[in-house]
Tab-separated table of C-alpha atoms in Angstrom:
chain	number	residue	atom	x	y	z
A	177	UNK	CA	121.115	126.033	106.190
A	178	UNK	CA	123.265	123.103	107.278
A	179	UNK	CA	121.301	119.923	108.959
A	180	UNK	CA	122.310	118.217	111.698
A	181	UNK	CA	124.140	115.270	111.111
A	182	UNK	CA	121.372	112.130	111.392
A	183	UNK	CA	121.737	110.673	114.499
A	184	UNK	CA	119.346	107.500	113.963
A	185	UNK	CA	120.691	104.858	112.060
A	186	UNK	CA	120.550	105.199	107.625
A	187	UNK	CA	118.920	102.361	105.849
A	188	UNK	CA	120.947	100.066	104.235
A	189	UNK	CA	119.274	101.243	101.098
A	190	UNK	CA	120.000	105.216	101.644
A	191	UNK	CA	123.846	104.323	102.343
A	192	UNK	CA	124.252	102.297	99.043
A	193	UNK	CA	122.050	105.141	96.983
A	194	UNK	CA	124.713	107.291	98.559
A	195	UNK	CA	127.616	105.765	97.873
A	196	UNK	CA	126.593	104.902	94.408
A	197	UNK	CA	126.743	108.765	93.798
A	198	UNK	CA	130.314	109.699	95.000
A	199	UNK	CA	130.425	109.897	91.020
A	200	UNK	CA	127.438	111.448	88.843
A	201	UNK	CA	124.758	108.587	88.613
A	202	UNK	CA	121.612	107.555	87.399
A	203	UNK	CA	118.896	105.140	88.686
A	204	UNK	CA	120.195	102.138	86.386
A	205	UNK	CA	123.681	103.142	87.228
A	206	UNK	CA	123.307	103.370	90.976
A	207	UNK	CA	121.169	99.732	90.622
A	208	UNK	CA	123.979	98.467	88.823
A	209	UNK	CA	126.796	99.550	90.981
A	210	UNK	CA	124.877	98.376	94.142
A	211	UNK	CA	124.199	95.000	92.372
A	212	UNK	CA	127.646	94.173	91.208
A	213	UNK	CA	129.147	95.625	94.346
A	214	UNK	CA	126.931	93.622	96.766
A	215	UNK	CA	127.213	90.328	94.703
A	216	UNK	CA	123.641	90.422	93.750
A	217	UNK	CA	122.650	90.550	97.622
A	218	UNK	CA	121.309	93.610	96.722
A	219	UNK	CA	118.656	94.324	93.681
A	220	UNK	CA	117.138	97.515	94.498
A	221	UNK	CA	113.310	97.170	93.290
A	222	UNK	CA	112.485	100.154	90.683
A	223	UNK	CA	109.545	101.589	93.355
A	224	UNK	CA	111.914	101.772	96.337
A	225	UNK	CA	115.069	103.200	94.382
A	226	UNK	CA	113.036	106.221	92.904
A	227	UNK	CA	111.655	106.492	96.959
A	228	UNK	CA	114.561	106.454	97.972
A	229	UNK	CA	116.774	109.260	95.446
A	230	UNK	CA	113.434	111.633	95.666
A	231	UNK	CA	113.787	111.712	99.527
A	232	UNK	CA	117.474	111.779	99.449
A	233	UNK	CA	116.895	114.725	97.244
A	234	UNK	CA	114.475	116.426	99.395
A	235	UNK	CA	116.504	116.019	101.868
A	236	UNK	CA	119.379	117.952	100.166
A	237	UNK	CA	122.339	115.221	100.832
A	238	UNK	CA	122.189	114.042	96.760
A	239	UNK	CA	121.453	116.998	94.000
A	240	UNK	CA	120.653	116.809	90.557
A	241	UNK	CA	124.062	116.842	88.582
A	242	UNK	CA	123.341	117.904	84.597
A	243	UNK	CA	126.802	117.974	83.131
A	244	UNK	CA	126.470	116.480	79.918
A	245	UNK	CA	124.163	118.442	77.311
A	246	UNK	CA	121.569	115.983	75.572
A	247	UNK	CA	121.977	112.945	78.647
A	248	UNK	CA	118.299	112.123	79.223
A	249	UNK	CA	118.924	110.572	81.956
A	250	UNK	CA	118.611	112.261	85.061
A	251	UNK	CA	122.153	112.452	86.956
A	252	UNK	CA	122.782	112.792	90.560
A	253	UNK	CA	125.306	113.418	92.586
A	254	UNK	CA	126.324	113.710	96.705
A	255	UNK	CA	126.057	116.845	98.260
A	256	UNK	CA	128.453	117.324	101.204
A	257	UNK	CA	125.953	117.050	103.668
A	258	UNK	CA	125.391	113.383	101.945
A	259	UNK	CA	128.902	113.193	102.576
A	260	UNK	CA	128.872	113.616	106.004
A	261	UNK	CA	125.877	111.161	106.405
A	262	UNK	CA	127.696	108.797	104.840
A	263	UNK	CA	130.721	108.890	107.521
A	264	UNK	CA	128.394	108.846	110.295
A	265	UNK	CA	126.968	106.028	109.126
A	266	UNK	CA	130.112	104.481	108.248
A	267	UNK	CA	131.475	105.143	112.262
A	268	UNK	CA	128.321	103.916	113.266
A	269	UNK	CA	128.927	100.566	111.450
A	270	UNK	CA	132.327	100.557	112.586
A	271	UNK	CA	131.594	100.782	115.873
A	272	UNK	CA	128.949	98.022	115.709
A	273	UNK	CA	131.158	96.079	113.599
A	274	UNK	CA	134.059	96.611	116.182
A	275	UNK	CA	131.840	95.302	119.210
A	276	UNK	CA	130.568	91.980	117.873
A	277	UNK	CA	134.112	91.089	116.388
A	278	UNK	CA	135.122	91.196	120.021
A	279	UNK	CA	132.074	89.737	121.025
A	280	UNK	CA	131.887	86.555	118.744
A	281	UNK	CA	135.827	86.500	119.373
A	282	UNK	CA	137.342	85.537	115.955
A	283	UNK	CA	139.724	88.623	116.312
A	284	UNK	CA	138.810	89.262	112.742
A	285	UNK	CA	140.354	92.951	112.750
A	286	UNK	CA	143.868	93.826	112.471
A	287	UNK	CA	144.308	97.346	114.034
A	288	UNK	CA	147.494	98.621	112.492
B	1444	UNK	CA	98.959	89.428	67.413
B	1445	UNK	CA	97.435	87.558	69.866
B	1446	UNK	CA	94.683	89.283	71.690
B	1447	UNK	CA	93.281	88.485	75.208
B	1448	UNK	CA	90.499	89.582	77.160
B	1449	UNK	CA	90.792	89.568	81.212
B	1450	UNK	CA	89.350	90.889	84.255
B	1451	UNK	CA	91.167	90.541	87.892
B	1452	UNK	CA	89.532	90.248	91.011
B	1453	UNK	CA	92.945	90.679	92.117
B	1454	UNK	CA	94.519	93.509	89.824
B	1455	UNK	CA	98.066	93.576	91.324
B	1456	UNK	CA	99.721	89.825	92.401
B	1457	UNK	CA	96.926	87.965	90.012
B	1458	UNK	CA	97.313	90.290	86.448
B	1459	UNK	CA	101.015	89.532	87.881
B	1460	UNK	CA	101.499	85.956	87.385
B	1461	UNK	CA	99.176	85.717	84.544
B	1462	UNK	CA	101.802	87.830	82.462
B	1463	UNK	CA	104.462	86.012	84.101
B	1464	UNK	CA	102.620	82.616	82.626
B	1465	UNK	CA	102.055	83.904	79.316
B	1466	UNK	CA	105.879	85.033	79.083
B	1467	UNK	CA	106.647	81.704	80.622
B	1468	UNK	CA	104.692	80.658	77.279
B	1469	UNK	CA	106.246	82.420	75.156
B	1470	UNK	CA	103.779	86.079	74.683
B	1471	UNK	CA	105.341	89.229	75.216
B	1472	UNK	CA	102.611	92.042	75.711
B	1473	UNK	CA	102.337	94.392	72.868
B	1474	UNK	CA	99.334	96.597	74.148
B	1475	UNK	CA	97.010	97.001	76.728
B	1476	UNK	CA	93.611	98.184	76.731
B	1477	UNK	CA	90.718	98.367	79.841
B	1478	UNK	CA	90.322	94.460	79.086
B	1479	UNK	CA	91.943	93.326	76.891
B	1480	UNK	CA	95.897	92.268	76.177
B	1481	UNK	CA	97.535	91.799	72.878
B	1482	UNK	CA	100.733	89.506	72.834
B	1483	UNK	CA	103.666	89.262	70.419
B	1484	UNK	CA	105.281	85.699	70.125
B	1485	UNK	CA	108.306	86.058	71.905
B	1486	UNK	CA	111.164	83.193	73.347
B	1487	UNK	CA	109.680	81.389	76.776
B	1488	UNK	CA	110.661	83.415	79.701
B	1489	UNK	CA	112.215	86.337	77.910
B	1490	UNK	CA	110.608	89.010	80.011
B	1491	UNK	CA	109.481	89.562	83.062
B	1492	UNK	CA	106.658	91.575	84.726
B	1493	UNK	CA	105.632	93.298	87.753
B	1494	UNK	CA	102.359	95.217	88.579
B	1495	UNK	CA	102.512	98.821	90.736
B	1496	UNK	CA	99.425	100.678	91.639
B	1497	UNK	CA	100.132	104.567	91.018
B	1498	UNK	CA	96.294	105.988	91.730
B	1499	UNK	CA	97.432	107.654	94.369
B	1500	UNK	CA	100.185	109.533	92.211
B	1501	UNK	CA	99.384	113.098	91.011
B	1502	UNK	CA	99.378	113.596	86.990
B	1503	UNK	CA	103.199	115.216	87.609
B	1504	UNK	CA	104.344	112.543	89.995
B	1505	UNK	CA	103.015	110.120	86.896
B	1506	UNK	CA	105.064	111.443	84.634
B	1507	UNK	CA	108.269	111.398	86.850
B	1508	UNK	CA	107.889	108.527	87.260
B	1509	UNK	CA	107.159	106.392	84.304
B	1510	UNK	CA	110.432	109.243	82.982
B	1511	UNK	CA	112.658	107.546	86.099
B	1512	UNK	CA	111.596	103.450	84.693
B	1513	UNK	CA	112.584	104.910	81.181
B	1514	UNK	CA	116.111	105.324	82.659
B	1515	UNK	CA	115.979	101.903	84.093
B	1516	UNK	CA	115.375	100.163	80.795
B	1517	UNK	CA	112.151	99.074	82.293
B	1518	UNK	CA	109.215	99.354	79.642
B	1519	UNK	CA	105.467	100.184	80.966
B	1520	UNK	CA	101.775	100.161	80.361
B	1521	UNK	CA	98.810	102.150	81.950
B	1522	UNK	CA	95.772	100.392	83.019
B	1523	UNK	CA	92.774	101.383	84.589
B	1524	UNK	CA	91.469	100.192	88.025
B	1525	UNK	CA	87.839	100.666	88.161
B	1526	UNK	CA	87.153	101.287	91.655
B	1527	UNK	CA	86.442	103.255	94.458
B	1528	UNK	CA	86.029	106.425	92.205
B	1529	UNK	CA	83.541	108.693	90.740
B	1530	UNK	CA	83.352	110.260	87.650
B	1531	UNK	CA	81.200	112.728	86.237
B	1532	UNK	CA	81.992	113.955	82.768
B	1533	UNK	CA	85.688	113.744	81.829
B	1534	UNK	CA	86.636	114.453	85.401
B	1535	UNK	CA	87.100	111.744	87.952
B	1536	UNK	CA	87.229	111.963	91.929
B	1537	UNK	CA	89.703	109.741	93.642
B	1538	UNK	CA	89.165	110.655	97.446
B	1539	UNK	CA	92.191	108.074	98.153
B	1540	UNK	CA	94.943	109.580	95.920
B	1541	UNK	CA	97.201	112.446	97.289
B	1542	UNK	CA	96.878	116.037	97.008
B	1543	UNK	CA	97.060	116.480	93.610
B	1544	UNK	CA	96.012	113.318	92.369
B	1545	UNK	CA	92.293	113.695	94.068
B	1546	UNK	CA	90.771	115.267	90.880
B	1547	UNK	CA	91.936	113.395	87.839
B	1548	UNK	CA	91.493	114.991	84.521
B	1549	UNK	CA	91.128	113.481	81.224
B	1550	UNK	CA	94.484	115.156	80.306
B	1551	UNK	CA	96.430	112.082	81.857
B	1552	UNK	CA	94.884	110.600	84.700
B	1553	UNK	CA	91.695	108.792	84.581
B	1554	UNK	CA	92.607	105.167	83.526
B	1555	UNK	CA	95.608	105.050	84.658
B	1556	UNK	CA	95.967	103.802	88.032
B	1557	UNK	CA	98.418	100.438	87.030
B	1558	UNK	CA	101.401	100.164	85.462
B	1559	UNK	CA	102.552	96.967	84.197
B	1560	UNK	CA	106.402	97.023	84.234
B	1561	UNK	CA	108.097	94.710	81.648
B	1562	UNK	CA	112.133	94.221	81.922
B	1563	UNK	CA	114.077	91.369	79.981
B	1564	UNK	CA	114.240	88.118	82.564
B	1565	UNK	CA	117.957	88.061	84.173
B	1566	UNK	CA	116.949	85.267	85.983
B	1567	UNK	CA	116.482	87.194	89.086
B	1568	UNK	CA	113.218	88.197	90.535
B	1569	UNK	CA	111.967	91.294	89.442
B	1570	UNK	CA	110.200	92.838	92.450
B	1571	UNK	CA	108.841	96.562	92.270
B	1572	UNK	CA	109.833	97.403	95.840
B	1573	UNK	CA	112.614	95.441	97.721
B	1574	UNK	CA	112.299	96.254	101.501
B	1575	UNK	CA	109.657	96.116	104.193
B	1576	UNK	CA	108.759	99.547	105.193
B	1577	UNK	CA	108.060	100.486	101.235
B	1578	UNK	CA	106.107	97.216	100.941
B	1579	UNK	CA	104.074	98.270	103.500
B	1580	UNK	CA	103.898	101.415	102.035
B	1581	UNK	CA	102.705	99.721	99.293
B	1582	UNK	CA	100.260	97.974	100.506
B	1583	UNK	CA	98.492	100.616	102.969
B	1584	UNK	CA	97.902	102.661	99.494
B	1585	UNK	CA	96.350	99.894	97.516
B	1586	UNK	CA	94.604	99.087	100.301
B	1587	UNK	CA	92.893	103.112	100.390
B	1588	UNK	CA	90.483	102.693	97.609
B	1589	UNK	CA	88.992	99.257	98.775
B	1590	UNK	CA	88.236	101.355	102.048
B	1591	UNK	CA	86.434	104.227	99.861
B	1592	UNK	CA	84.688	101.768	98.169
B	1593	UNK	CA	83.222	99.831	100.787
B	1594	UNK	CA	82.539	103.083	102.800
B	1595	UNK	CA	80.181	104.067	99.637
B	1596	UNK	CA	78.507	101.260	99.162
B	1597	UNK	CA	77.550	101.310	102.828
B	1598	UNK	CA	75.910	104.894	102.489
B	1599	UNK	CA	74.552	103.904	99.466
B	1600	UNK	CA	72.822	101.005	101.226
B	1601	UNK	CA	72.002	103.525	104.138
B	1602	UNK	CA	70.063	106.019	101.751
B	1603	UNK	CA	68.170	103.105	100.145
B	1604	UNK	CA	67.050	102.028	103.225
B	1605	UNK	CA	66.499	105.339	104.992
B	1606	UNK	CA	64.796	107.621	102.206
B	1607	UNK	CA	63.759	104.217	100.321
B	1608	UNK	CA	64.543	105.389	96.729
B	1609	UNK	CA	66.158	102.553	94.982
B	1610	UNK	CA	67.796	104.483	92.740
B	1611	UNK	CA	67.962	101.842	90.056
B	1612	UNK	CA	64.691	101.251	88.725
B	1613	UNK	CA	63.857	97.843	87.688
B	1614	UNK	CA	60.733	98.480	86.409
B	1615	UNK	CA	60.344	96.731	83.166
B	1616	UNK	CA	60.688	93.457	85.545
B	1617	UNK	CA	59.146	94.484	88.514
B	1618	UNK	CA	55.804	96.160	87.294
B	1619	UNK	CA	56.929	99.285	89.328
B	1620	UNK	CA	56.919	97.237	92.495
B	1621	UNK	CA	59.434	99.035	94.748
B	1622	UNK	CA	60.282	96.758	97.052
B	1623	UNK	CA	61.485	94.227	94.813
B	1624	UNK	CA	63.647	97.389	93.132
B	1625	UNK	CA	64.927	98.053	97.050
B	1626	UNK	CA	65.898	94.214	97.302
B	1627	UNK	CA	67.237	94.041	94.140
B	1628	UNK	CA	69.767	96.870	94.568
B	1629	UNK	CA	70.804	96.078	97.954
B	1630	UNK	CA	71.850	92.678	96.707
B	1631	UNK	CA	73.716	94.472	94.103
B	1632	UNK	CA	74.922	96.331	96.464
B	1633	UNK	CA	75.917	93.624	98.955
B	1634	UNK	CA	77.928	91.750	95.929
B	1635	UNK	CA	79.340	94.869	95.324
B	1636	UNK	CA	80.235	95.321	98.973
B	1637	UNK	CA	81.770	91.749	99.413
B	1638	UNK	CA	84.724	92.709	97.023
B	1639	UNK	CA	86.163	95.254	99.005
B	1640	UNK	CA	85.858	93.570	102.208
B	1641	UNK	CA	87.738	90.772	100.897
B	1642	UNK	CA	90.598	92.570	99.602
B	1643	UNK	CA	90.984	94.871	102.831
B	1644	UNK	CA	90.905	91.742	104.477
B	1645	UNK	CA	93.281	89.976	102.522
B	1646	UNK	CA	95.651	93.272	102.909
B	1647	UNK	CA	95.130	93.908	106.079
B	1648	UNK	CA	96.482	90.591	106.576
B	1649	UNK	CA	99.471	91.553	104.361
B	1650	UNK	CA	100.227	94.658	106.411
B	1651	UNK	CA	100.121	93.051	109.455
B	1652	UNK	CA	102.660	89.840	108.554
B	1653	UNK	CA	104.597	92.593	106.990
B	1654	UNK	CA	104.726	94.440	110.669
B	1655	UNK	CA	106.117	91.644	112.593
B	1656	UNK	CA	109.276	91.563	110.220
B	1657	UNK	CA	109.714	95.274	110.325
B	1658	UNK	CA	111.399	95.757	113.841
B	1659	UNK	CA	114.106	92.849	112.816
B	1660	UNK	CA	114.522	93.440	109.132
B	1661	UNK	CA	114.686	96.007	106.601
């Protein structure tokens, strides 16, 4: 039953839907968490966030979370397998992030 | 109540900014009809609109849908996009929508191909999608029913010419003369042709500035 863990780069969009979710969320939540945590840099367009939780939800790594009787508003959550996306991605940024720090050479990491 | 009537040769970015003018104005939409608007006074620049195409959405993915901008404080109206469809009866064929959305049915569908979206302004631009691939998306299926129009009107034009019915009979004007009733629908034909090959055009043209950025950004 378990995917493989994507091996292709997530879109900056799928991460953030993601990580909005670590707690039960909804579309206005998750474009209000993304929005205040990105500084505004990122105002997810209603057309591409409801793209973007349906195939997330198709794709089993976010699942419908109905906790509170009455909510209208439909609730999602991670699945593990979203979990584990999420820290591949997160390595994968890492890395990249890693590499042009040492590359640009401003020695902006501290490694302890 | 201030009531408006207007047609679009460009039903998406042009019906946008005219609603974005008339907010700028001070009119808030109230209602929507298959021409016409009706506007509430509101304060200049209190709300904001956007216009999504949703013909090629099934009656179920509809509903979703307008349910999902209901959670996102984002309030909508359904308008019809006459084109590139045929109806007979209450039942209307859109060759260009997805499974599902092909047939549409009186029960929700026909007429309802837009959505005007209508948020409060937050002084930040209120675009529908927000990256380049579901632009594109966007785009390619808007651009679908142009294409089923203009392939129609070409057959149409085919079948006048090769069995040489015109189909339309003009003859209170023509005194039955059916060459003048052949003319007269292939120019209506033509004029009718022109609009969709200006729009693919002007999509196509979309699309493909839209491709360029798509290896570099998201």
């Amino acid at each position: 039953m378990k995917d493989k863990i994507q091996e292709s780069p997530l879109t900056e969009t799928a991460l953030l839907v993601m990580l909005a979710m670590f707690q039960p969320n909804h579309g206005y939540g998750v474009m209000k968490f993304v929005e205040e945590k990105t500084d505004g840099r990122v105002i997810f367009g209603p057309g591409t966030l409801y793209g973007a939780i349906n195939n997330l939800a198709k794709k089993k790594w976010i699942a419908p979370y109905n906790d509170v009787e009455g909510d209208r508003k439909k609730e999602y959550i991670i699945t593990d397998l979203g979990k584990e996306q999420v820290k591949a991605e997160l390595k994968r940024l890492g890395e990249v992030y890693e590499m042009g720090m040492e590359i640009i050479g401003t020695g902006g990491i501290d490694h302890d | 109540m201030i009531r408006k009537f207007r047609i679009f040769l460009n039903p998406i970015e042009g019906q946008e900014k005219w609603l974005n003018k008339k907010s700028k104005e001070g009119l808030k939409l109230s209602k929507v009809g298959k021409l016409f608007y009706e506007f509430k006074k509101c304060k200049p620049n209190q709300y904001q609109y956007a216009v999504d195409y949703i013909g090629n959405k099934s009656n179920t993915e509809r509903e979703d849908y307008e349910g999902f901008l209901e959670d996102m404080e984002i309030n909508y109206y359904e308008k019809p996009i006459n084109l590139g469809q045929f109806s007979s009866g209450r039942v209307k064929y859109r060759p260009y929508a997805n499974t599902g959305g092909k047939l549409a049915t009186s029960g929700g569908m026909i007429n309802r191909e837009l959505l005007i979206l209508e948020k409060k302004n937050n002084g930040k631009p209120f675009n529908i999608y927000d990256n380049v691939k579901d632009k594109m998306i966007a785009l390619k299926e808007r651009r679908k029913p142009y294409i089923y129009l203009f392939v129609f009107t070409i057959i149409m034009g085919l079948y006048i010419h090769l069995i040489g019915e015109p189909l339309v009979d003009f003859s209170l004007w023509s005194y039955r003369n059916h060459l003048f009733d052949k003319t007269i629908t292939c120019i209506l034909l033509g004029l009718i042709g022109v609009i969709p090959i200006v729009r693919i055009a002007q999509l196509s043209l979309s699309i493909r500035s839209l491709k360029d950025k798509k290896d570099i950004h998201e």
